[in-house]
């Protein structure tokens, strides 16, 4: 359909004869008692393109974080200018309190675009599945010297332009949501993270649905119930993130219920005035939530 072809990515269209201007994506921190109460409680954004001192960054987006020892570690897409054109790399920042962040450098790059660095623990290993749709596959990486050195492990799936792959462990299996074309949500499962991965019998879960198909952050398990996030890609890409409670998840059945209001959305002004499209929430020891998010500024 015509309007699907008009959906645009984070890079704006070029004016003939001029380089494409960078989108104004930056990264912030939200906190609250629950998903419905998450909001900005400190100075945002916490990471902007100008903080990246070692590259010529156009935008920073797709943040994911994890706690290791006394530090929070934040991984994110850094789209940078190169002589061959813009390309996505994975950047890293650190914080002791989750509010004041220091950029440390680029930790993963490839000959193709990288984004959406979905980082997680598996036993004693720290793993990452960044988006590598330009390579038409889903690639698994393992931290060799966390957080700065990552080694390629294997391709989990190949043959499609898989976007924003979101993995989680639930009921003794691994599950993975992925998108194609901003409008088709697919679901895969495996008994081991390394595979083999099998597509769910109800997959694609959604088709021709640009509002709810593309993953928009870490699958969050609250009181035993997985909640998936979806970035809204129509009529404006990245305007808000929706939540869906997964009521039934087996190898034969999938059923979800939408959460009524957006989890996060553009505020109408400032650093996230135009939109937001990624969230990674974490429950802290005191019971409150902290989440890294991204925002698109108003023109």
CSV table of C-alpha atoms in Angstrom, one decimal:
chain,number,residue,atom,x,y,z
A,1,UNK,CA,0.0,0.0,0.0
A,2,UNK,CA,1.2,3.5,-0.8
A,3,UNK,CA,1.3,4.8,2.7
A,4,UNK,CA,3.5,2.0,3.9
A,5,UNK,CA,6.1,3.1,1.4
A,6,UNK,CA,5.9,6.6,2.8
A,7,UNK,CA,6.8,5.6,6.4
A,8,UNK,CA,10.1,7.1,7.1
A,9,UNK,CA,13.0,6.0,9.2
A,10,UNK,CA,15.0,8.1,11.8
A,11,UNK,CA,17.0,9.7,8.9
A,12,UNK,CA,15.0,12.5,7.2
A,13,UNK,CA,14.6,12.7,3.4
A,14,UNK,CA,17.3,14.5,1.5
A,15,UNK,CA,16.7,17.7,-0.4
A,16,UNK,CA,18.3,17.3,-3.8
A,17,UNK,CA,21.9,18.4,-3.8
A,18,UNK,CA,22.0,18.8,0.0
A,19,UNK,CA,23.0,16.4,2.8
A,20,UNK,CA,20.1,15.1,4.9
A,21,UNK,CA,19.9,17.0,8.1
A,22,UNK,CA,20.1,14.9,11.3
A,23,UNK,CA,17.0,14.1,13.3
A,24,UNK,CA,17.1,15.6,16.8
A,25,UNK,CA,17.0,12.3,18.7
A,26,UNK,CA,18.5,12.3,22.2
A,27,UNK,CA,18.3,10.1,25.3
A,28,UNK,CA,16.7,10.7,28.6
A,29,UNK,CA,15.8,9.0,31.9
A,30,UNK,CA,12.3,8.6,33.3
A,31,UNK,CA,11.3,7.3,36.7
A,32,UNK,CA,8.1,6.5,38.7
A,33,UNK,CA,6.2,4.1,40.8
A,34,UNK,CA,4.7,2.2,37.8
A,35,UNK,CA,4.7,2.2,34.1
A,36,UNK,CA,1.7,4.6,34.0
A,37,UNK,CA,3.5,7.1,36.3
A,38,UNK,CA,6.8,7.2,34.5
A,39,UNK,CA,8.0,10.8,33.8
A,40,UNK,CA,11.0,13.0,33.7
A,41,UNK,CA,12.2,13.8,37.2
A,42,UNK,CA,15.6,15.3,36.4
A,43,UNK,CA,17.4,17.2,33.7
A,44,UNK,CA,16.9,15.7,30.3
A,45,UNK,CA,18.4,14.7,27.9
A,46,UNK,CA,21.2,12.9,29.6
A,47,UNK,CA,23.0,11.9,26.3
A,48,UNK,CA,23.0,14.1,23.2
A,49,UNK,CA,25.0,13.8,19.9
A,50,UNK,CA,27.4,16.5,21.1
A,51,UNK,CA,28.5,14.4,24.0
A,52,UNK,CA,30.1,11.9,21.7
A,53,UNK,CA,33.6,13.3,21.5
A,54,UNK,CA,35.2,10.6,19.4
A,55,UNK,CA,32.7,10.6,16.4
A,56,UNK,CA,30.7,13.1,14.4
A,57,UNK,CA,27.3,12.0,15.7
A,58,UNK,CA,24.0,12.9,14.0
A,59,UNK,CA,21.7,11.4,16.5
A,60,UNK,CA,21.6,9.1,19.6
A,61,UNK,CA,18.6,6.8,20.1
A,62,UNK,CA,17.4,3.2,21.0
A,63,UNK,CA,18.8,3.1,24.5
A,64,UNK,CA,19.1,0.0,26.6
A,65,UNK,CA,20.7,-0.3,30.0
A,66,UNK,CA,21.7,-2.7,32.7
A,67,UNK,CA,23.2,-2.6,36.2
A,68,UNK,CA,26.6,-4.3,36.7
A,69,UNK,CA,28.3,-3.9,40.1
A,70,UNK,CA,28.1,-0.2,41.3
A,71,UNK,CA,27.4,1.2,37.8
A,72,UNK,CA,24.6,1.5,35.3
A,73,UNK,CA,25.6,0.9,31.8
A,74,UNK,CA,23.8,2.5,28.9
A,75,UNK,CA,24.1,1.2,25.3
A,76,UNK,CA,22.5,3.1,22.4
A,77,UNK,CA,22.5,3.7,18.7
A,78,UNK,CA,24.9,6.5,17.6
A,79,UNK,CA,24.3,7.4,14.0
A,80,UNK,CA,27.5,9.0,12.8
A,81,UNK,CA,28.7,10.8,9.7
A,82,UNK,CA,31.4,9.0,7.7
A,83,UNK,CA,33.0,9.7,4.2
A,84,UNK,CA,30.7,6.9,2.9
A,85,UNK,CA,27.6,8.4,4.5
A,86,UNK,CA,25.8,8.0,7.8
A,87,UNK,CA,26.0,4.7,9.6
A,88,UNK,CA,24.8,3.4,13.0
A,89,UNK,CA,27.3,2.3,15.7
A,90,UNK,CA,26.8,1.2,19.3
A,91,UNK,CA,27.8,3.8,22.0
A,92,UNK,CA,28.2,3.3,25.7
A,93,UNK,CA,27.8,5.5,28.8
A,94,UNK,CA,28.1,5.0,32.5
A,95,UNK,CA,26.4,6.3,35.6
A,96,UNK,CA,26.4,5.6,39.4
A,97,UNK,CA,22.9,6.9,40.1
A,98,UNK,CA,21.2,6.5,36.7
A,99,UNK,CA,20.8,10.2,36.4
A,100,UNK,CA,24.2,11.7,35.7
A,101,UNK,CA,25.8,10.0,32.7
A,102,UNK,CA,29.3,10.0,31.2
A,103,UNK,CA,29.8,8.9,27.6
A,104,UNK,CA,32.7,6.4,27.3
A,105,UNK,CA,33.0,5.6,23.6
A,106,UNK,CA,31.9,3.4,20.7
A,107,UNK,CA,31.9,-0.2,21.7
A,108,UNK,CA,30.6,-2.0,18.6
A,109,UNK,CA,30.7,-1.2,14.9
A,110,UNK,CA,30.3,-3.2,11.7
A,111,UNK,CA,30.4,-2.6,7.9
A,112,UNK,CA,26.6,-2.2,8.1
A,113,UNK,CA,24.2,-0.1,10.2
A,114,UNK,CA,23.8,-1.1,13.9
A,115,UNK,CA,21.0,0.1,16.2
A,116,UNK,CA,18.7,-1.1,19.0
A,117,UNK,CA,21.4,-2.7,21.2
A,118,UNK,CA,19.3,-5.2,23.2
A,119,UNK,CA,21.6,-6.1,26.0
A,120,UNK,CA,20.8,-8.8,28.6
A,121,UNK,CA,22.2,-11.4,30.9
A,122,UNK,CA,22.1,-15.2,30.3
A,123,UNK,CA,23.6,-17.1,33.2
A,124,UNK,CA,27.1,-15.6,33.7
A,125,UNK,CA,27.2,-14.1,30.2
A,126,UNK,CA,26.2,-10.7,29.1
A,127,UNK,CA,24.8,-10.8,25.6
A,128,UNK,CA,23.7,-8.3,23.0
A,129,UNK,CA,21.4,-8.5,20.0
A,130,UNK,CA,21.7,-5.3,18.0
A,131,UNK,CA,19.5,-4.6,15.0
A,132,UNK,CA,21.4,-5.7,11.9
A,133,UNK,CA,18.6,-5.6,9.3
A,134,UNK,CA,21.0,-4.2,6.7
A,135,UNK,CA,22.7,-7.6,6.9
A,136,UNK,CA,19.4,-9.4,6.6
A,137,UNK,CA,19.9,-11.4,9.8
A,138,UNK,CA,19.7,-11.3,13.6
A,139,UNK,CA,23.2,-11.5,15.1
A,140,UNK,CA,24.1,-12.5,18.6
A,141,UNK,CA,27.1,-10.9,20.4
A,142,UNK,CA,28.8,-11.8,23.7
A,143,UNK,CA,30.7,-9.5,26.0
A,144,UNK,CA,34.4,-10.6,26.0
A,145,UNK,CA,35.5,-7.7,28.2
A,146,UNK,CA,32.4,-5.9,29.4
A,147,UNK,CA,31.4,-3.3,28.5
A,148,UNK,CA,34.0,-2.4,25.8
A,149,UNK,CA,34.7,-5.6,23.9
A,150,UNK,CA,32.1,-7.7,22.1
A,151,UNK,CA,32.5,-10.9,20.1
A,152,UNK,CA,30.2,-12.2,17.4
A,153,UNK,CA,28.7,-15.5,18.4
A,154,UNK,CA,26.3,-16.5,15.6
A,155,UNK,CA,23.4,-15.6,13.4
A,156,UNK,CA,20.1,-16.5,15.1
A,157,UNK,CA,17.9,-16.0,12.1
A,158,UNK,CA,18.6,-14.9,8.5
A,159,UNK,CA,16.9,-14.1,5.3
A,160,UNK,CA,14.8,-11.1,6.3
A,161,UNK,CA,15.3,-7.4,7.2
A,162,UNK,CA,14.5,-8.1,10.9
A,163,UNK,CA,14.0,-4.9,12.9
A,164,UNK,CA,14.2,-4.1,16.6
A,165,UNK,CA,14.6,-7.7,17.8
A,166,UNK,CA,13.4,-8.0,21.4
A,167,UNK,CA,14.2,-11.2,23.4
A,168,UNK,CA,13.1,-12.5,26.8
A,169,UNK,CA,13.1,-15.6,28.8
A,170,UNK,CA,9.7,-16.9,30.0
A,171,UNK,CA,8.3,-20.2,31.1
A,172,UNK,CA,11.6,-22.1,30.4
A,173,UNK,CA,11.8,-20.8,26.8
A,174,UNK,CA,13.3,-17.9,24.9
A,175,UNK,CA,11.0,-15.7,22.9
A,176,UNK,CA,11.7,-13.1,20.4
A,177,UNK,CA,9.6,-10.3,18.8
A,178,UNK,CA,10.8,-8.8,15.5
A,179,UNK,CA,9.4,-6.5,12.9
A,180,UNK,CA,9.5,-6.2,9.1
A,181,UNK,CA,8.5,-3.1,7.3
A,182,UNK,CA,7.2,-1.1,10.3
A,183,UNK,CA,3.9,-3.0,10.2
A,184,UNK,CA,4.5,-6.8,10.6
A,185,UNK,CA,5.2,-8.3,14.1
A,186,UNK,CA,6.7,-11.8,14.1
A,187,UNK,CA,7.2,-14.1,17.1
A,188,UNK,CA,9.9,-16.8,17.4
A,189,UNK,CA,10.8,-19.2,20.2
A,190,UNK,CA,13.7,-21.5,21.2
A,191,UNK,CA,14.7,-23.7,24.1
A,192,UNK,CA,18.2,-22.3,24.0
A,193,UNK,CA,19.3,-18.8,23.2
A,194,UNK,CA,21.6,-20.1,20.4
A,195,UNK,CA,18.6,-21.8,18.8
A,196,UNK,CA,17.3,-23.3,16.7
A,197,UNK,CA,14.6,-20.6,16.6
A,198,UNK,CA,11.1,-21.6,15.3
A,199,UNK,CA,8.4,-19.2,14.2
A,200,UNK,CA,5.3,-19.3,16.3
A,201,UNK,CA,2.2,-20.9,14.6
A,202,UNK,CA,0.3,-17.6,15.0
A,203,UNK,CA,3.1,-15.5,13.6
A,204,UNK,CA,2.9,-13.0,12.1
A,205,UNK,CA,1.1,-11.7,15.3
A,206,UNK,CA,0.2,-8.5,13.5
A,207,UNK,CA,0.1,-7.6,9.8
A,208,UNK,CA,-0.4,-4.2,8.1
A,209,UNK,CA,-0.4,-2.5,11.5
A,210,UNK,CA,2.1,0.4,11.6
A,211,UNK,CA,0.8,1.6,15.0
A,212,UNK,CA,1.4,-1.5,17.1
A,213,UNK,CA,3.8,-3.9,15.3
A,214,UNK,CA,7.4,-2.6,15.6
A,215,UNK,CA,9.0,-3.4,19.0
A,216,UNK,CA,9.7,-0.3,21.1
A,217,UNK,CA,11.9,-1.5,24.0
A,218,UNK,CA,12.7,-4.3,26.4
A,219,UNK,CA,10.0,-6.8,27.1
A,220,UNK,CA,9.1,-6.1,30.8
A,221,UNK,CA,7.8,-8.8,33.1
A,222,UNK,CA,5.7,-7.4,35.9
A,223,UNK,CA,4.1,-9.8,38.5
A,224,UNK,CA,4.7,-12.7,36.1
A,225,UNK,CA,3.1,-11.1,33.1
A,226,UNK,CA,5.2,-10.1,30.1
A,227,UNK,CA,4.5,-6.6,28.7
A,228,UNK,CA,5.7,-5.9,25.2
A,229,UNK,CA,6.2,-2.3,23.9
A,230,UNK,CA,5.5,-1.1,20.4
A,231,UNK,CA,6.5,2.1,18.7
A,232,UNK,CA,3.9,4.0,16.8
A,233,UNK,CA,5.0,4.4,13.2
A,234,UNK,CA,2.0,6.0,11.6
A,235,UNK,CA,1.1,8.7,10.6
A,236,UNK,CA,4.4,10.0,12.2
A,237,UNK,CA,7.2,7.6,12.9
A,238,UNK,CA,8.2,7.4,16.5
A,239,UNK,CA,5.5,9.5,18.0
A,240,UNK,CA,4.7,7.3,21.0
A,241,UNK,CA,5.1,3.8,22.6
A,242,UNK,CA,2.2,1.5,23.4
A,243,UNK,CA,2.1,-1.4,25.9
A,244,UNK,CA,0.5,-4.8,25.6
A,245,UNK,CA,0.0,-7.3,28.4
A,246,UNK,CA,0.7,-10.8,27.1
A,247,UNK,CA,-2.1,-12.9,28.7
A,248,UNK,CA,-1.2,-16.2,27.1
A,249,UNK,CA,2.1,-17.3,25.7
A,250,UNK,CA,2.7,-21.0,24.7
A,251,UNK,CA,4.2,-22.6,21.6
A,252,UNK,CA,0.6,-22.9,20.3
A,253,UNK,CA,-1.2,-19.9,21.6
A,254,UNK,CA,-0.5,-16.1,21.8
A,255,UNK,CA,-3.0,-13.6,23.3
A,256,UNK,CA,-2.4,-10.0,24.4
A,257,UNK,CA,-4.4,-7.1,25.8
A,258,UNK,CA,-3.5,-3.5,25.0
A,259,UNK,CA,-2.9,-1.0,27.8
A,260,UNK,CA,-5.3,1.9,27.2
A,261,UNK,CA,-2.9,4.9,27.2
A,262,UNK,CA,0.5,5.3,25.6
A,263,UNK,CA,3.4,4.3,28.0
A,264,UNK,CA,5.5,7.3,26.7
A,265,UNK,CA,4.7,9.9,24.1
A,266,UNK,CA,5.9,13.3,22.7
A,267,UNK,CA,5.5,16.0,25.2
A,268,UNK,CA,4.7,18.8,22.7
A,269,UNK,CA,7.9,20.8,23.6
A,270,UNK,CA,11.6,20.5,24.4
A,271,UNK,CA,13.9,17.6,23.8
A,272,UNK,CA,11.1,15.0,23.4
A,273,UNK,CA,8.4,17.4,22.0
A,274,UNK,CA,7.8,15.6,18.7
A,275,UNK,CA,8.0,12.0,19.7
A,276,UNK,CA,9.4,9.0,21.7
A,277,UNK,CA,10.0,5.5,20.4
A,278,UNK,CA,12.1,3.3,22.8
A,279,UNK,CA,11.8,2.5,26.5
A,280,UNK,CA,13.8,0.1,28.8
A,281,UNK,CA,12.3,0.0,32.3
A,282,UNK,CA,14.0,-1.6,35.3
A,283,UNK,CA,12.6,-2.2,38.8
A,284,UNK,CA,15.0,-0.9,41.5
A,285,UNK,CA,15.6,-2.2,45.0
A,286,UNK,CA,13.3,0.4,46.5
A,287,UNK,CA,10.4,-0.8,44.3
A,288,UNK,CA,10.4,2.2,42.0
A,289,UNK,CA,11.0,2.1,38.2
A,290,UNK,CA,13.8,3.7,36.3
A,291,UNK,CA,13.8,3.7,32.5
A,292,UNK,CA,16.0,5.0,29.7
A,293,UNK,CA,14.0,6.5,26.9
A,294,UNK,CA,14.6,8.5,23.7
A,295,UNK,CA,13.0,11.6,22.4
A,296,UNK,CA,12.7,13.6,19.2
A,297,UNK,CA,12.8,17.4,19.6
A,298,UNK,CA,10.5,19.8,18.0
A,299,UNK,CA,11.9,21.5,14.8
